[in-house]
Short mmCIF file of C-alpha atoms in Angstrom, two decimals:
data_model
loop_
_atom_site.label_atom_id
_atom_site.label_comp_id
_atom_site.label_asym_id
_atom_site.label_seq_id
_atom_site.Cartn_x
_atom_site.Cartn_y
_atom_site.Cartn_z
CA ILE A 770 90.14 74.76 101.24
CA VAL A 771 92.03 74.86 97.56
CA MET A 772 90.91 77.17 94.97
CA THR A 773 91.49 76.78 91.41
CA GLN A 774 90.97 79.43 89.22
CA SER A 775 91.21 79.50 85.08
CA PRO A 776 92.16 80.86 82.77
CA LEU A 777 95.54 81.94 84.02
CA SER A 778 95.60 84.54 81.64
CA LEU A 779 92.79 86.07 79.90
CA PRO A 780 92.99 88.44 76.43
CA VAL A 781 90.21 90.47 75.86
CA THR A 782 89.16 93.04 73.04
CA PRO A 783 87.65 96.09 74.46
CA GLY A 784 83.83 95.77 74.63
CA ALA A 785 83.84 92.09 74.48
CA ALA A 786 82.62 90.14 77.41
CA ALA A 787 84.96 87.98 79.93
CA SER A 788 84.73 85.24 82.22
CA ILE A 789 86.88 83.86 84.97
CA SER A 790 86.29 80.29 86.68
CA CYS A 791 86.79 79.72 90.06
CA ARG A 792 86.56 76.09 91.88
CA ALA A 793 86.75 75.19 95.49
CA SER A 794 87.74 71.88 96.69
CA GLN A 795 84.89 71.82 99.42
CA SER A 796 81.62 73.43 99.67
CA LEU A 797 81.90 77.28 100.23
CA LEU A 798 77.95 77.04 101.58
CA TYR A 799 77.20 78.13 105.11
CA GLY A 800 74.03 78.85 107.27
CA SER A 801 71.05 80.22 105.04
CA GLY A 802 72.69 79.07 101.61
CA GLN A 803 75.21 81.61 101.40
CA SER A 804 78.24 81.02 99.36
CA TYR A 805 81.24 82.47 101.14
CA LEU A 806 83.30 83.33 98.12
CA ASP A 807 84.84 86.72 97.14
CA TRP A 808 86.16 88.14 94.03
CA TYR A 809 89.15 91.02 94.26
CA VAL A 810 90.83 92.60 91.56
CA GLN A 811 94.52 94.02 91.76
CA LYS A 812 95.30 96.70 89.40
CA PRO A 813 99.08 97.47 88.55
CA GLY A 814 100.64 98.92 91.39
CA GLN A 815 97.84 99.04 93.78
CA SER A 816 96.29 97.15 96.68
CA PRO A 817 93.47 94.77 95.95
CA GLN A 818 89.84 95.95 95.67
CA LEU A 819 86.84 93.88 96.51
CA LEU A 820 84.49 93.43 93.55
CA ILE A 821 81.87 90.89 94.81
CA TYR A 822 81.23 89.21 98.10
CA LEU A 823 79.14 86.33 98.92
CA GLY A 824 79.17 85.04 95.63
CA SER A 825 77.17 87.40 93.82
CA ARG A 826 76.83 90.61 95.80
CA ARG A 827 78.80 93.77 94.22
CA ALA A 828 80.55 96.01 96.50
CA SER A 829 79.84 99.52 96.64
CA GLY A 830 81.18 101.46 93.66
CA VAL A 831 81.61 98.21 91.37
CA PRO A 832 80.03 98.95 88.02
CA ASP A 833 76.97 96.69 87.14
CA ARG A 834 79.36 95.01 84.10
CA PHE A 835 80.70 92.84 87.10
CA SER A 836 78.70 90.21 88.20
CA GLY A 837 79.18 87.02 90.16
CA SER A 838 77.70 83.78 89.86
CA GLY A 839 77.66 80.21 91.12
CA SER A 840 77.20 78.48 94.31
CA ASP A 841 78.61 75.51 96.72
CA THR A 842 81.92 74.77 94.81
CA ASP A 843 81.76 76.57 91.04
CA PHE A 844 81.95 80.08 90.43
CA ALA A 845 82.28 82.49 87.52
CA LEU A 846 83.09 86.49 87.46
CA ASN A 847 81.54 87.89 84.50
CA ILE A 848 82.37 91.30 82.90
CA SER A 849 79.73 92.02 80.39
CA ARG A 850 82.00 95.22 78.41
CA VAL A 851 85.62 94.96 79.14
CA GLU A 852 87.19 98.28 79.49
CA ALA A 853 90.90 99.14 79.33
CA ASP A 854 90.58 100.20 83.12
CA ASP A 855 89.94 96.51 84.12
CA VAL A 856 93.52 95.26 83.31
CA GLY A 857 94.70 93.60 86.35
CA LEU A 858 94.95 90.26 88.24
CA TYR A 859 91.60 88.79 89.42
CA TYR A 860 91.36 86.49 92.42
CA CYS A 861 88.87 84.63 93.97
CA MET A 862 89.06 83.72 97.77
CA GLN A 863 86.75 81.57 100.19
CA ALA A 864 85.97 82.81 103.54
CA ARG A 865 83.89 79.68 104.34
CA GLN A 866 86.60 78.64 106.88
CA THR A 867 90.06 79.60 108.22
CA PRO A 868 92.66 79.47 107.02
CA LEU A 869 91.19 81.78 104.18
CA SER A 870 92.34 80.83 100.76
CA PHE A 871 92.92 82.53 97.32
CA GLY A 872 92.94 81.31 93.93
CA GLY A 873 96.27 81.46 91.70
CA GLY A 874 94.88 84.70 89.92
CA THR A 875 93.55 85.52 86.44
CA LYS A 876 95.67 88.06 84.40
CA LEU A 877 93.23 90.12 82.38
CA GLU A 878 94.76 91.77 79.71
CA ILE A 879 93.45 94.06 76.65
CA LYS A 880 94.27 92.67 73.26
CA GLU E 179 85.89 107.64 104.53
CA VAL E 180 87.64 104.33 105.77
CA GLN E 181 91.75 104.66 105.74
CA LEU E 182 94.21 102.00 106.59
CA VAL E 183 97.62 103.58 106.77
CA GLN E 184 100.35 101.10 107.21
CA SER E 185 104.05 101.49 108.59
CA GLY E 186 107.03 99.58 109.68
CA GLY E 187 108.12 97.53 106.79
CA GLY E 188 111.84 97.45 106.13
CA LEU E 189 114.94 95.22 105.73
CA VAL E 190 115.32 92.66 108.17
CA GLN E 191 118.02 89.84 108.57
CA PRO E 192 117.04 85.96 108.76
CA GLY E 193 115.88 85.18 111.90
CA GLY E 194 115.09 88.63 113.00
CA SER E 195 111.98 90.47 114.03
CA LEU E 196 109.98 93.34 112.75
CA ARG E 197 106.53 94.90 113.74
CA LEU E 198 103.65 95.96 111.24
CA SER E 199 101.19 98.72 112.13
CA CYS E 200 98.24 99.43 110.50
CA ALA E 201 96.46 102.82 111.49
CA VAL E 202 92.79 103.13 111.09
CA SER E 203 90.34 105.37 110.81
CA GLY E 204 86.60 106.14 109.43
CA ILE E 205 84.75 103.02 111.26
CA THR E 206 84.41 102.00 114.69
CA PHE E 207 87.61 99.85 115.23
CA PRO E 208 86.53 97.71 118.25
CA SER E 209 83.67 96.69 116.27
CA SER E 210 85.38 95.62 113.37
CA ALA E 211 87.75 92.34 112.67
CA MET E 212 90.59 92.84 110.93
CA SER E 213 93.12 90.64 108.77
CA TRP E 214 96.57 90.72 107.04
CA VAL E 215 97.46 89.27 104.06
CA ARG E 216 100.69 89.31 101.90
CA GLN E 217 102.02 88.95 98.60
CA SER E 218 105.36 87.97 97.34
CA SER E 219 107.21 89.18 94.33
CA GLY E 220 105.52 87.86 91.41
CA LYS E 221 103.10 85.49 93.04
CA GLY E 222 99.27 85.59 94.53
CA LEU E 223 97.94 86.53 97.46
CA GLU E 224 97.71 84.75 100.79
CA TRP E 225 96.15 85.06 103.97
CA LEU E 226 97.88 85.22 107.10
CA SER E 227 95.80 86.01 109.96
CA VAL E 228 92.47 87.37 111.61
CA ILE E 229 91.78 89.16 115.13
CA SER E 230 88.24 89.78 116.42
CA GLY E 231 87.25 93.40 117.22
CA SER E 232 87.88 92.82 120.84
CA GLY E 233 91.32 91.04 120.33
CA GLY E 234 90.14 88.00 122.13
CA THR E 235 89.84 85.53 119.19
CA THR E 236 92.69 85.26 116.67
CA ASP E 237 93.63 82.75 113.79
CA TYR E 238 96.71 82.12 111.70
CA ALA E 239 97.77 80.67 108.55
CA ASP E 240 100.01 77.24 109.26
CA SER E 241 102.64 79.00 107.53
CA VAL E 242 103.16 81.80 110.35
CA ARG E 243 101.50 80.14 113.03
CA GLY E 244 103.76 80.09 116.24
CA ARG E 245 105.89 82.92 114.47
CA PHE E 246 103.93 86.10 113.91
CA VAL E 247 101.32 87.45 116.32
CA ILE E 248 98.41 89.62 115.49
CA SER E 249 97.30 92.46 117.79
CA ARG E 250 95.34 95.53 118.08
CA ASP E 251 95.02 98.76 120.39
CA ASN E 252 91.29 99.61 120.46
CA PHE E 253 92.25 102.68 122.27
CA LYS E 254 94.73 104.15 119.42
CA ASN E 255 92.83 102.19 116.46
CA ILE E 256 95.75 100.51 115.42
CA LEU E 257 96.60 96.78 114.23
CA TYR E 258 99.64 95.22 114.68
CA LEU E 259 101.48 92.31 113.01
CA GLN E 260 104.74 91.07 115.32
CA MET E 261 106.89 89.31 112.90
CA ASN E 262 109.50 86.75 114.59
CA ARG E 263 111.86 84.21 113.44
CA LEU E 264 111.67 85.68 109.92
CA GLN E 265 112.86 83.68 106.71
CA PRO E 266 113.45 84.97 103.07
CA ASP E 267 110.19 83.38 102.27
CA ASP E 268 108.52 85.79 104.27
CA THR E 269 109.78 88.46 101.99
CA ALA E 270 106.48 89.96 100.60
CA VAL E 271 104.34 93.18 100.65
CA TYR E 272 101.91 93.11 103.60
CA TYR E 273 98.41 94.36 103.69
CA CYS E 274 96.02 95.04 106.38
CA ALA E 275 92.36 94.62 105.36
CA VAL E 276 88.82 95.01 107.12
CA PRO E 277 86.55 92.05 106.21
CA GLY E 278 82.72 93.13 106.23
CA ALA E 279 84.00 97.01 105.57
CA PRO E 280 81.56 99.52 105.50
CA THR E 281 81.87 99.52 101.67
CA LEU E 282 79.54 96.54 101.45
CA PRO E 283 76.14 97.75 100.61
CA ASP E 284 74.45 95.62 103.20
CA TYR E 285 76.96 96.32 105.61
CA VAL E 286 76.07 95.66 109.33
CA GLU E 287 78.78 96.85 111.72
CA GLY E 288 80.13 93.89 113.78
CA SER E 289 78.72 91.50 111.69
CA VAL E 290 81.59 89.83 109.99
CA GLY E 291 83.73 87.96 112.66
CA VAL E 292 86.58 85.85 112.62
CA ARG E 293 84.97 82.66 111.49
CA ARG E 294 83.95 83.73 108.04
CA PRO E 295 85.60 86.86 107.64
CA TYR E 296 84.50 87.83 104.03
CA GLY E 297 84.11 90.77 102.04
CA MET E 298 87.78 92.56 102.72
CA GLY E 299 86.34 95.98 100.90
CA VAL E 300 89.16 98.37 102.64
CA TRP E 301 92.74 97.43 102.48
CA GLY E 302 95.93 99.39 103.25
CA GLN E 303 98.78 100.75 100.94
CA GLY E 304 100.86 97.77 101.65
CA ALA E 305 103.83 97.67 103.53
CA THR E 306 107.16 95.97 101.81
CA VAL E 307 109.29 93.40 104.01
CA ILE E 308 112.68 92.22 102.90
CA VAL E 309 114.36 89.22 104.53
CA SER E 310 117.91 89.06 103.75
CA SER E 311 121.46 88.87 104.70
#
């Protein structure tokens, strides 16, 4: 499954909203209508961290400024009020089937 | 607290072998599927392999199938990645990760298997592998 993210780069003013899009080449739905789509962020010099799983569920400790939406093949990660600490590379990943596959990444930077 | 501590990275010549380890604590290791993911310099993330809690089921990315072997020791709580016939393209930072980790609010131990290993909630610190002559 090919995962396509946009934009490649996302400059955002602190306090503004941001949105990253992710499209899958096949449906990520399985079972009881769950979409097997995760969102990760990799901050500079760190290991990736899970933000969202199963399309819209927030991982523990993730601020509610972060939300995931979408279903089937089209998804979005929304950040309601961007903070300086949100800088990093954001990846979507499909877990509908192996081999798992990641999007190419979106670099969020602060204006 | 769940912790994954990696070791075993280093410099190896093309055609050589290396074994990575990932020591796991804070979870019931035999109940947890485990994955390996890598990241080449300046590039994105690439999923490599997954293994079931019992170790009886494994799967690989095409790029490493037949060269890399994932395994685990459920007595020592250690995950391994044996990498053979290494090539310069394998130069990367390698991460171990736990799908369906306890960091997921609706986590149910053992509920995430190898077929759909979603929600990698805990990651190791990464191990650098450089393949060069």
